[in-house]
Amino acid sequence: LEIKSQAIIGGKLISLKEERNGEEMPCFEFVLIQDSTYATGSRFLVWLFNKITGNSNNSDDDGKKDIETGSQTTTSLNRVRAITADDGTIAFECNASLGVQMQFPALMMKLIPDGKDKSERRGSESLRKALETDVPVSLARLQDAYSQWLER
């Protein structure tokens, strides 16, 4: 089973005053507008994934409701801003907030071998690791782009 995710993210350049010196510095704000997650692979595993996440129309071919499905709600707000460091150089600060709420059908919860609490901890840890991996790479690219822009 391969799970893929697509997101539409809106970005806006705003100015924020630094607390230390009151200087206005640029800040990029990114907000999740819409996202979708889908699976490819074995027909049964895709069907099961759709049932767990609520990615299906929740009915059989005859229009009758089949098993209860889950649902997922994702929120994200990221701010990347330039700040003046103590030595006068420009640094970048990133504050990210990511929330994923998932509701699983009662039947599916019984099938989770580790139980709800352990599964939630593993999911949270997985998201944290992904952010810790992706954010520094993005900040390094931003720093490179900013340096190139300054050199023009």
CSV table of C-alpha atoms in Angstrom, one decimal, residues 14 16 27-31 77-81 92-97 139:
chain,number,residue,atom,x,y,z
A,14,ILE,CA,3.5,40.2,6.2
A,16,LEU,CA,6.1,41.8,12.0
A,27,CYS,CA,7.5,37.2,7.7
A,28,PHE,CA,6.0,34.6,5.4
A,29,GLU,CA,2.8,33.0,6.6
A,30,PHE,CA,1.7,29.7,5.1
A,31,VAL,CA,-1.8,28.2,5.8
A,77,LEU,CA,-0.1,27.3,10.1
A,78,ASN,CA,3.6,28.0,9.4
A,79,ARG,CA,5.4,31.3,9.9
A,80,VAL,CA,8.9,31.9,8.7
A,81,ARG,CA,10.3,35.3,9.6
A,92,PHE,CA,15.4,33.0,10.1
A,93,GLU,CA,12.9,31.6,12.7
A,94,CYS,CA,10.2,29.1,11.9
A,95,ASN,CA,7.1,28.4,14.0
A,96,ALA,CA,5.0,25.6,12.7
A,97,SER,CA,1.7,24.2,14.0
A,139,LEU,CA,14.9,26.8,6.1
